[in-house]
CSV table of C-alpha atoms and ligand atoms in Angstrom, one decimal:
chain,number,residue,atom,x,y,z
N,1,UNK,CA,40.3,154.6,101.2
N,2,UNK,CA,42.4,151.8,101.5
N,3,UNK,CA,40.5,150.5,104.8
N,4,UNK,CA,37.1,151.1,102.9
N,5,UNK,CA,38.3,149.0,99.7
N,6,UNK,CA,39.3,146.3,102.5
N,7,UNK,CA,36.3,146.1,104.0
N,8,UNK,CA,33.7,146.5,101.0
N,9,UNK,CA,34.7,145.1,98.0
N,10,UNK,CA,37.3,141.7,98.9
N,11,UNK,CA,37.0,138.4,97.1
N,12,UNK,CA,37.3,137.0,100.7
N,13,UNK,CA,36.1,133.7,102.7
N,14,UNK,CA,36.6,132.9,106.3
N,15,UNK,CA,37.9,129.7,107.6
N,16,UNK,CA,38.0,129.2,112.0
N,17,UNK,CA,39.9,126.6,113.3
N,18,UNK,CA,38.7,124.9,115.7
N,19,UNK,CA,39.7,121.1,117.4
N,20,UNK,CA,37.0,117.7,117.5
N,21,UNK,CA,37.9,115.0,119.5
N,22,UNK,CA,36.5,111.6,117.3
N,23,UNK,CA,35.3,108.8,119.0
N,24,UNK,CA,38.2,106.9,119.8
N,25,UNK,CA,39.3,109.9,122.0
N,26,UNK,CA,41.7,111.4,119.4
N,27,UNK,CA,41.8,115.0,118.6
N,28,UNK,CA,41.9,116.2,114.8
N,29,UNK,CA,41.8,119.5,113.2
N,30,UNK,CA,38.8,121.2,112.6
N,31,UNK,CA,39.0,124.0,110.0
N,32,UNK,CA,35.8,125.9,109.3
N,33,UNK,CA,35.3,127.4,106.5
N,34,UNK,CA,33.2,130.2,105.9
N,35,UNK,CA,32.5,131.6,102.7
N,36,UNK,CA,30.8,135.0,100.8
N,37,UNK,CA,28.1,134.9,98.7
N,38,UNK,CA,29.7,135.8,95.4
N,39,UNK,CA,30.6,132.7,93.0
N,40,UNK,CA,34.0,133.9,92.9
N,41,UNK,CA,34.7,134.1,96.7
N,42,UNK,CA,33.4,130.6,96.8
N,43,UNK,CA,35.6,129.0,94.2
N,44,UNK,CA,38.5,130.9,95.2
N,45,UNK,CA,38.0,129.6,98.8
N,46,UNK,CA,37.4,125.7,97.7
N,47,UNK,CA,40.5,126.0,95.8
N,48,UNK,CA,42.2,126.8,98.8
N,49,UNK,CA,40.9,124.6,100.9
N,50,UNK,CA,41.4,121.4,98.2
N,51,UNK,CA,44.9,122.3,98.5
N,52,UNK,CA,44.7,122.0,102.3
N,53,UNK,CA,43.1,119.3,102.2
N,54,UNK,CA,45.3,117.6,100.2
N,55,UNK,CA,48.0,118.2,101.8
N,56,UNK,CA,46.5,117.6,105.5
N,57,UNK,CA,44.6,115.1,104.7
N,58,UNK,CA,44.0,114.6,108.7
N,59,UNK,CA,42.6,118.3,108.9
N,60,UNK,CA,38.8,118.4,108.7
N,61,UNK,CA,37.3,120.9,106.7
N,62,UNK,CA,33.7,122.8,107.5
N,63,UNK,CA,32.6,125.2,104.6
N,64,UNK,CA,29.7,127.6,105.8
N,65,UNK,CA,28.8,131.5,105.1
N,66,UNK,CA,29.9,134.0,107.6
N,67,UNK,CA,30.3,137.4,108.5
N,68,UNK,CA,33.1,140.0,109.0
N,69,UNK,CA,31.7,140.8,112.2
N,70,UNK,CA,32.8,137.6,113.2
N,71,UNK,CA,35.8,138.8,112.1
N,72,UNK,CA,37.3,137.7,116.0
N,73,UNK,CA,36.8,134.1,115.7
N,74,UNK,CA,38.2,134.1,112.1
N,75,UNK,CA,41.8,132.4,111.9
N,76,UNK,CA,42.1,132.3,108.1
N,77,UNK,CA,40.8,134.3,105.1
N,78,UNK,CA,41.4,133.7,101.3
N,79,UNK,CA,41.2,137.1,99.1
N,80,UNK,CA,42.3,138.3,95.5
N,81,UNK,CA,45.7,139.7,97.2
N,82,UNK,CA,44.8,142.5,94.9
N,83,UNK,CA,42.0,143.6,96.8
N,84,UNK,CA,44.5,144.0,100.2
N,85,UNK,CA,45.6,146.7,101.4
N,86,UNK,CA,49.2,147.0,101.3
N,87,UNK,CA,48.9,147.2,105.4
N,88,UNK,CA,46.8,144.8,107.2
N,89,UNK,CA,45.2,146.0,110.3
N,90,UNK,CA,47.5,145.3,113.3
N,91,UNK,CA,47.3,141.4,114.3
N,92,UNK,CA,47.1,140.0,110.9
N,93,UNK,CA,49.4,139.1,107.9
N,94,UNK,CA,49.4,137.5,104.6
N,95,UNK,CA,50.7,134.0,105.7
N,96,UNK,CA,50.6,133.0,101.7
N,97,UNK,CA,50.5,134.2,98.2
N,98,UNK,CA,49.6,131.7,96.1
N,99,UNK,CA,51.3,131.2,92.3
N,100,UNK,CA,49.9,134.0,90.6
N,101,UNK,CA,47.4,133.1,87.4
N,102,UNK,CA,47.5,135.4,84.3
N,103,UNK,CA,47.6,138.8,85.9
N,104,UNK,CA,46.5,140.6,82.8
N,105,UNK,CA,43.2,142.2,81.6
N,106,UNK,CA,41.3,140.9,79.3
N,107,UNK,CA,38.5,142.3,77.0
N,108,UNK,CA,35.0,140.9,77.0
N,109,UNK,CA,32.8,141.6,74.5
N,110,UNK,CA,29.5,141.6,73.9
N,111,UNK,CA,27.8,138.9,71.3
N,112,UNK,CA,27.1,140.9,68.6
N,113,UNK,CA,30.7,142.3,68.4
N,114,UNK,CA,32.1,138.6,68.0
N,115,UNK,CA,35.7,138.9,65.6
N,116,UNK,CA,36.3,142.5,67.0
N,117,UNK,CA,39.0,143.9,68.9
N,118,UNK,CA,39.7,147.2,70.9
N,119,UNK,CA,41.2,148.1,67.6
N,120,UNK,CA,38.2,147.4,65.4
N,121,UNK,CA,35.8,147.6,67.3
N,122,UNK,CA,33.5,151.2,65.8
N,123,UNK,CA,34.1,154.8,67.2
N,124,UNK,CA,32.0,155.5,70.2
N,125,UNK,CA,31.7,152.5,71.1
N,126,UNK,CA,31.7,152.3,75.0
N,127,UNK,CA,33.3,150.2,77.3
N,128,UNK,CA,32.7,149.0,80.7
N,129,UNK,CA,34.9,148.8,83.3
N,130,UNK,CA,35.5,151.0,86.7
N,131,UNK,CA,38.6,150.8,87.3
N,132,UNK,CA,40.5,154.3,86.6
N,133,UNK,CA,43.8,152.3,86.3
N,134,UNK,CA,42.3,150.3,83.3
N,135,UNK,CA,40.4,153.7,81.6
N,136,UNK,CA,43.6,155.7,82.2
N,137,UNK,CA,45.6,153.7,79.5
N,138,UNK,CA,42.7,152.5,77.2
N,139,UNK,CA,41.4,156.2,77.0
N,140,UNK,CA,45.3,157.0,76.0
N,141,UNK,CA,45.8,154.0,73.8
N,142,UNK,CA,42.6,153.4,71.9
N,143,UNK,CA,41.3,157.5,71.8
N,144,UNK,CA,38.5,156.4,69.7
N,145,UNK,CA,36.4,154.3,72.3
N,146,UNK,CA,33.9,156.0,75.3
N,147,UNK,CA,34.3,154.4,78.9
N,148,UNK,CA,32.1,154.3,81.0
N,149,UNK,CA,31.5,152.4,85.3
N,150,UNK,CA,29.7,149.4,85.8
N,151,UNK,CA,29.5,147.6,88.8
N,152,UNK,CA,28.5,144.6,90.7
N,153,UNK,CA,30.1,141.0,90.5
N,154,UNK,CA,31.1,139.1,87.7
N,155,UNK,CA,28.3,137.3,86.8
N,156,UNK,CA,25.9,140.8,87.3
N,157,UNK,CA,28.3,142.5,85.1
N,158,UNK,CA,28.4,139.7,82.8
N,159,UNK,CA,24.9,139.8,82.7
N,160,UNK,CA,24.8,143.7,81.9
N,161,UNK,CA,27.2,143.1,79.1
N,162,UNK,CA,25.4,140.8,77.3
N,163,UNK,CA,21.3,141.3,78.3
N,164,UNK,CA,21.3,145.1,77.2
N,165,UNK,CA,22.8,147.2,74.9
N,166,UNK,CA,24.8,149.8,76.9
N,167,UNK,CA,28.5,147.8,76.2
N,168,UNK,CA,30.0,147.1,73.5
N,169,UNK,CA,32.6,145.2,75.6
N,170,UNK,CA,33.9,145.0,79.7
N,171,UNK,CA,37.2,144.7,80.6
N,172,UNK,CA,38.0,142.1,83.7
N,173,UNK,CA,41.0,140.5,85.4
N,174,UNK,CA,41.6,137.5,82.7
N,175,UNK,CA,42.3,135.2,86.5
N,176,UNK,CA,38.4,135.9,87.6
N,177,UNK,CA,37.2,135.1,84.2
N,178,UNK,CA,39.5,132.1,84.4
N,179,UNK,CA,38.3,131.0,88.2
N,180,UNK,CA,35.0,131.3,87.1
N,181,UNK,CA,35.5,128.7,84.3
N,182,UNK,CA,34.3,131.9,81.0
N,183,UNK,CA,37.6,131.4,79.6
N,184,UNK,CA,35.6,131.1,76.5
N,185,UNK,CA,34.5,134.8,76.8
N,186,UNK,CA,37.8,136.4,76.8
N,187,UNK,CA,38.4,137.8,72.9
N,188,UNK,CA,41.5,139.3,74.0
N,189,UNK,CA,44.5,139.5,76.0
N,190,UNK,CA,45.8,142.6,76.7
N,191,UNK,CA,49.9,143.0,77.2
N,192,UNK,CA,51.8,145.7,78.9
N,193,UNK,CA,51.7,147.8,76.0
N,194,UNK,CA,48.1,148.0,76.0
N,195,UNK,CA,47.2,148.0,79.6
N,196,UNK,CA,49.5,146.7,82.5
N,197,UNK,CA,47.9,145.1,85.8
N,198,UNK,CA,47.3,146.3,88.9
N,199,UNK,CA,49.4,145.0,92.2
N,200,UNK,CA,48.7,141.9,93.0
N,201,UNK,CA,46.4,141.0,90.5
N,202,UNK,CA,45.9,137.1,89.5
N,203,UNK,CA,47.5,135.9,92.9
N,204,UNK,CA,45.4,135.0,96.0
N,205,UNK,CA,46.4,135.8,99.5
N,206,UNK,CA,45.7,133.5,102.5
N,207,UNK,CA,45.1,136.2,105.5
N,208,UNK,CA,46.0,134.7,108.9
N,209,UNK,CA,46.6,136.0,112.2
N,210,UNK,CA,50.0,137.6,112.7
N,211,UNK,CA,50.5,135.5,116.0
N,212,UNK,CA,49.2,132.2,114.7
N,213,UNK,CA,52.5,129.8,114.5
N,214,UNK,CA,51.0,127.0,113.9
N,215,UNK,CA,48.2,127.9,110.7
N,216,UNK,CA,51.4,130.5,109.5
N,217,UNK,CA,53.5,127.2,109.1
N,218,UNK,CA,50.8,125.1,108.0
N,219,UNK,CA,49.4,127.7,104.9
N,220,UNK,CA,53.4,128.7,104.3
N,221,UNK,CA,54.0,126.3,102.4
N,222,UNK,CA,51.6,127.4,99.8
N,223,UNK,CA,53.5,130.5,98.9
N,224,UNK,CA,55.2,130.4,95.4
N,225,UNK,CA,58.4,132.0,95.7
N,226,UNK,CA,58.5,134.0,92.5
N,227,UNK,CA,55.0,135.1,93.2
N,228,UNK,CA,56.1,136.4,96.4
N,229,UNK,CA,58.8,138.4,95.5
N,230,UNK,CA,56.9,140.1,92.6
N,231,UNK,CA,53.8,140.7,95.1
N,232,UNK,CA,56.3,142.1,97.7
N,233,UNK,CA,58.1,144.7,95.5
N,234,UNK,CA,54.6,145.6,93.6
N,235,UNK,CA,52.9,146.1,97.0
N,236,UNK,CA,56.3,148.8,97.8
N,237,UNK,CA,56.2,150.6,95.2
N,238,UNK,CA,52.2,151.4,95.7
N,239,UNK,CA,52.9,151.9,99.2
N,240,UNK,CA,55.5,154.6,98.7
N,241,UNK,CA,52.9,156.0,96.4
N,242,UNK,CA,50.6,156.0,98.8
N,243,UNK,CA,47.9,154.2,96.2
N,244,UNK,CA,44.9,152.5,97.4
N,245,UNK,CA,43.1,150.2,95.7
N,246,UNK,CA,41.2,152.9,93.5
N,247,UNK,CA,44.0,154.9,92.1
N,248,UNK,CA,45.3,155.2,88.3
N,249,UNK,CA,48.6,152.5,89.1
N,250,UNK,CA,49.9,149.9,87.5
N,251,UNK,CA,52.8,147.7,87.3
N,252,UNK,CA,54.2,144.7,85.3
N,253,UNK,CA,56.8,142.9,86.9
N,254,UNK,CA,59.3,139.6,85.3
N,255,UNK,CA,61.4,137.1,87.4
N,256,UNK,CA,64.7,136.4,84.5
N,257,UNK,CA,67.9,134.8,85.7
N,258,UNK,CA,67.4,135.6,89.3
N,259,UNK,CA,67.1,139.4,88.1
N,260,UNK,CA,63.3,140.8,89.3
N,261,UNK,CA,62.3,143.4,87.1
N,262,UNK,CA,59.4,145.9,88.2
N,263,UNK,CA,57.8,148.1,85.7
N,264,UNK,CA,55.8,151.0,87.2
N,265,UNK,CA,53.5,153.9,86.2
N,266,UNK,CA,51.1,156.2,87.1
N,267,UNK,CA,48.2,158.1,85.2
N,268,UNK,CA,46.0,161.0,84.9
N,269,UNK,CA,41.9,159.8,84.3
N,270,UNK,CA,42.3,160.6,80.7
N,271,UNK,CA,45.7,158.8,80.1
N,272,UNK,CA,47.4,161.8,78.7
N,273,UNK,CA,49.6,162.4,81.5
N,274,UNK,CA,51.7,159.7,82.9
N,275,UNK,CA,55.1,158.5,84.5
N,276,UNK,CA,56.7,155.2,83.4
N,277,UNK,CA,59.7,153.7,84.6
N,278,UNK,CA,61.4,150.6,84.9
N,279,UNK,CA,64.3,148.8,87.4
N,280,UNK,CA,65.8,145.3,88.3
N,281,UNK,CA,67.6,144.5,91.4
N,282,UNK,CA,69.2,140.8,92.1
N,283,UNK,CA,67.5,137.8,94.1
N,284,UNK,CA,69.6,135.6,94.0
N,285,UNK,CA,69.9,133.9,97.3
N,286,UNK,CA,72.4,131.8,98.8
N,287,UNK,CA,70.5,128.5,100.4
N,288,UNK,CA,72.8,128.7,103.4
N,289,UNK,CA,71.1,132.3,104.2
N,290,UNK,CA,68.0,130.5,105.9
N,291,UNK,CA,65.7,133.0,108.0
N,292,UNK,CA,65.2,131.9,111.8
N,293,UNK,CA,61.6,129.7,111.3
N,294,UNK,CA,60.4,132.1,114.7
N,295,UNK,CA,61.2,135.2,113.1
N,296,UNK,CA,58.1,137.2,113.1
N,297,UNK,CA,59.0,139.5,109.5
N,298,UNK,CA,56.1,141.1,107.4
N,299,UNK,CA,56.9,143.2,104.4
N,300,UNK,CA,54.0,144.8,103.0
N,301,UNK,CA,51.7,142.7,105.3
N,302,UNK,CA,53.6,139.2,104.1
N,303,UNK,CA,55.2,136.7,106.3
N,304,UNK,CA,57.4,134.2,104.3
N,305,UNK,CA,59.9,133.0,106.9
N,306,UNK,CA,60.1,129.8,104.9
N,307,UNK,CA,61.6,131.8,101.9
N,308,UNK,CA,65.4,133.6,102.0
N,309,UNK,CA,65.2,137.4,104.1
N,310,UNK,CA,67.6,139.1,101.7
N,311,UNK,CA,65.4,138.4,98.0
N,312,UNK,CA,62.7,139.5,100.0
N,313,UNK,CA,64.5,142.7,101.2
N,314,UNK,CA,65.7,143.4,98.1
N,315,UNK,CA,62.3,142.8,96.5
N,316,UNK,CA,60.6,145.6,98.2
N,317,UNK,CA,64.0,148.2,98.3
N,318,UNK,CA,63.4,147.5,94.5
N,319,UNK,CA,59.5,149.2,95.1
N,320,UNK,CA,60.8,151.7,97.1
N,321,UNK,CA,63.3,153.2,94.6
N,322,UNK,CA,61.4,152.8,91.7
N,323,UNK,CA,58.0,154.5,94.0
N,324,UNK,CA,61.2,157.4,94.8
N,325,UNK,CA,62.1,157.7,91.6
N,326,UNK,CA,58.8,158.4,90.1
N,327,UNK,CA,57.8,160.6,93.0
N,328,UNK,CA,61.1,162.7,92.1
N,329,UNK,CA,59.5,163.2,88.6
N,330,UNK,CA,56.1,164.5,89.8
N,331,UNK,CA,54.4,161.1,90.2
N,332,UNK,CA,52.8,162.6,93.4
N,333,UNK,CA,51.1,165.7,91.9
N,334,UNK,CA,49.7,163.2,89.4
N,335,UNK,CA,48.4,160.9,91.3
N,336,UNK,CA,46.6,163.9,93.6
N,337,UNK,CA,45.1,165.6,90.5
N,338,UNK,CA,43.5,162.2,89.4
N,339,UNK,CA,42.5,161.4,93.2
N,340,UNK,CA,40.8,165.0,93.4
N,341,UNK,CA,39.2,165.0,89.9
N,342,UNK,CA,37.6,161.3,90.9
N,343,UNK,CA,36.1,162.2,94.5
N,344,UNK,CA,34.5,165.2,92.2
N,345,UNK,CA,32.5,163.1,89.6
E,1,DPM,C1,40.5,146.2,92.4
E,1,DPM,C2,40.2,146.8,91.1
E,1,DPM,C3,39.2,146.0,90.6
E,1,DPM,C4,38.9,145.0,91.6
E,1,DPM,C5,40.9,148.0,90.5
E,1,DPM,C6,41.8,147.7,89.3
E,1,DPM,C7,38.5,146.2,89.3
E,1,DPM,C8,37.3,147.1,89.4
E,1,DPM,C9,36.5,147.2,88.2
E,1,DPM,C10,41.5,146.7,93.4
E,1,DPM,N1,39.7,145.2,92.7
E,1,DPM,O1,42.0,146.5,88.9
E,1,DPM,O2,42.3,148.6,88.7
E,1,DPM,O3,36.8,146.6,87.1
E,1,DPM,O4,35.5,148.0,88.2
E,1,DPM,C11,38.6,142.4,91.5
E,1,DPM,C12,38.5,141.4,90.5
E,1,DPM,C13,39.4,140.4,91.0
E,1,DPM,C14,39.8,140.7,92.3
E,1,DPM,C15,37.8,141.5,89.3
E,1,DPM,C16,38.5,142.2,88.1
E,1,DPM,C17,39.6,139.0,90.4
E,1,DPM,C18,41.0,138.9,89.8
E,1,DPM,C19,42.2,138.8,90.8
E,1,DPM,C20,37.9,143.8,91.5
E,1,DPM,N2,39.3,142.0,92.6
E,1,DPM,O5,39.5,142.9,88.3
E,1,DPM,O6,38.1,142.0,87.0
E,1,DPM,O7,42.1,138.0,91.7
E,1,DPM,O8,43.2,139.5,90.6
């Protein structure tokens, strides 16, 4: 599931690298970038490649679309870190994970319910979204509203929400809604107590390959350290549960006074049964405890060797026991039930 999620439904663009010799003889970097036809992929991809840009100003950029099965050329990818798995296929690693933008959901409405809330908003009224993480806690929190799939990018679903009468409101990643400048359209925010995120959401991910020194220490430096470590204990704990990207999880996770805090649950489809816990482990990190630049480290399919070894380490031991400590409560049968019940519908 995991592999099929990887290959169907990422926010992904492809950049090769390649070398041009100018006419004065001198040889330059040549990154080229190709891109996916979604509006999202693109602007995630340009934003990435500003930042490169700006900070190598000596690289030169191509932008052009491409294909996965071109996927052997390709030296550098940009995805919603969300939408990776939480193990890359072998020869490839996240080589940055960008500061993460709003990671909550937010509630779109249609028009005609303008001033409403989930709250106010009449009984029956359906909602549009499908992901079972999100309809697992709205069905639970707000029992008098209908949910029901919809599919296709953001501007098709957009364009479903507001051209037809079937939704009374969609819920989306408030950072995709963001990206794609509809700020405007978000009527709500909604907090942990509402609806927590999935892992990884609102960060992107630059995918490189494992062996590549020199893009690993050129795209490094984009990684934002607390970003990282939240990313790196929230991809843990999903991996101990064994979660894809389709399953009802979700996390919440605060950096305080060098404490990292990971909230973590699971759900049944309707909500109704669920596990919820929280822990906190230290990263504080001595600067003297510098990881060897050569060291070839992924945890959860992320390379930071510019960042301290043991906050990482203790980042994703902090997944681990909390993904343990649900599992000792029954988070597996859960999470079995709900898989079972969704491959039936
Ligand atoms: C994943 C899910 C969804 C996307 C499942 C989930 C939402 C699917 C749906 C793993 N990927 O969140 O529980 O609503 O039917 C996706 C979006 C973004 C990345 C859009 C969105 C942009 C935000 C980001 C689809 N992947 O979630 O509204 O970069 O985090």
């Amino acid at each position: 599931m995991e592999k099929l999620c990887y290959w169907k439904n990422g926010c992904c663009n492809v950049l090769l690298v390649f070398f041009q010799q100018n006419a004065n003889g001198k040889v330059s970097r040549v990154i080229r970038i190709g891109t996916r036809k979604s509006q999202l992929a693109r602007i995630q991809t340009d934003s990435v490649a500003e930042k490169l840009k700006r900070l190598y100003p000596d690289v030169h950029l191509e932008i052009g679309e491409s294909r996965y099965t071109r996927r052997k050329k390709i030296d550098l990818v940009v995805h919603s870190l969300k939408d990776l798995p939480t193990t890359l296929p072998p020869g490839f690693t996240i080589g940055a994970v960008l500061k993460r933008e709003n990671p909550h959901d937010a509630v779109v409405l249609h028009p005609k319910n303008m001033g409403k809330s989930l709250d106010t908003l009449p009984d029956k009224s359906v909602i549009g979204t499908s992901s079972l993480r999100r309809a697992a806690q709205l069905k639970k929190r707000f029992p008098h509203l209908e949910f029901k799939d919809i599919r296709g990018n953001l501007n098709t679903r957009l364009k479903k929400l507001d051209e037809k009468d079937d939704f009374s409101a969609i819920i989306l990643a408030a950072a995709g809604l963001r990206r794609m400048g509809w700020d405007s359209r978000v009527s709500q925010i909604l907090g942990p107590e509402d609806c927590m995120y999935a892992v990884g959401q609102g960060a992107l991910a630059i995918e490189v390959r494992a062996r590549d020194e020199d893009i690993l220490e050129m795209v490094s430096v984009l990684h934002d350290p607390d970003t990282v470590l939240r990313c790196i204990a929230e991809r843990a704990f999903l991996r101990r549960l064994e979660g894809g990207c389709s399953v009802p999880v979700a996390v919440h996770t605060e950096v305080k006074d060098s404490q990292l805090y990971l909230t973590g649950a699971v759900y049944s489809l309707d909500g109704s049964d669920s596990l919820k816990e929280t822990m906190q482990t230290s990263i504080a990190s001595d600067n003297k405890v510098e990881e060897r630049v050569d060291e070839r480290v992924q945890r959860v399919g992320v390379t930071a060797n510019n960042m301290p070894g043991p906050a990482q380490d203790a980042s994703e031991k902090l997944g681990l026991d909390l993904a343990n400590l649900l599992l000792s409560k029954g988070a597996k049968e859960i999470l079995t039930v709900a898989r079972q019940l969704n491959d039936a519908r």
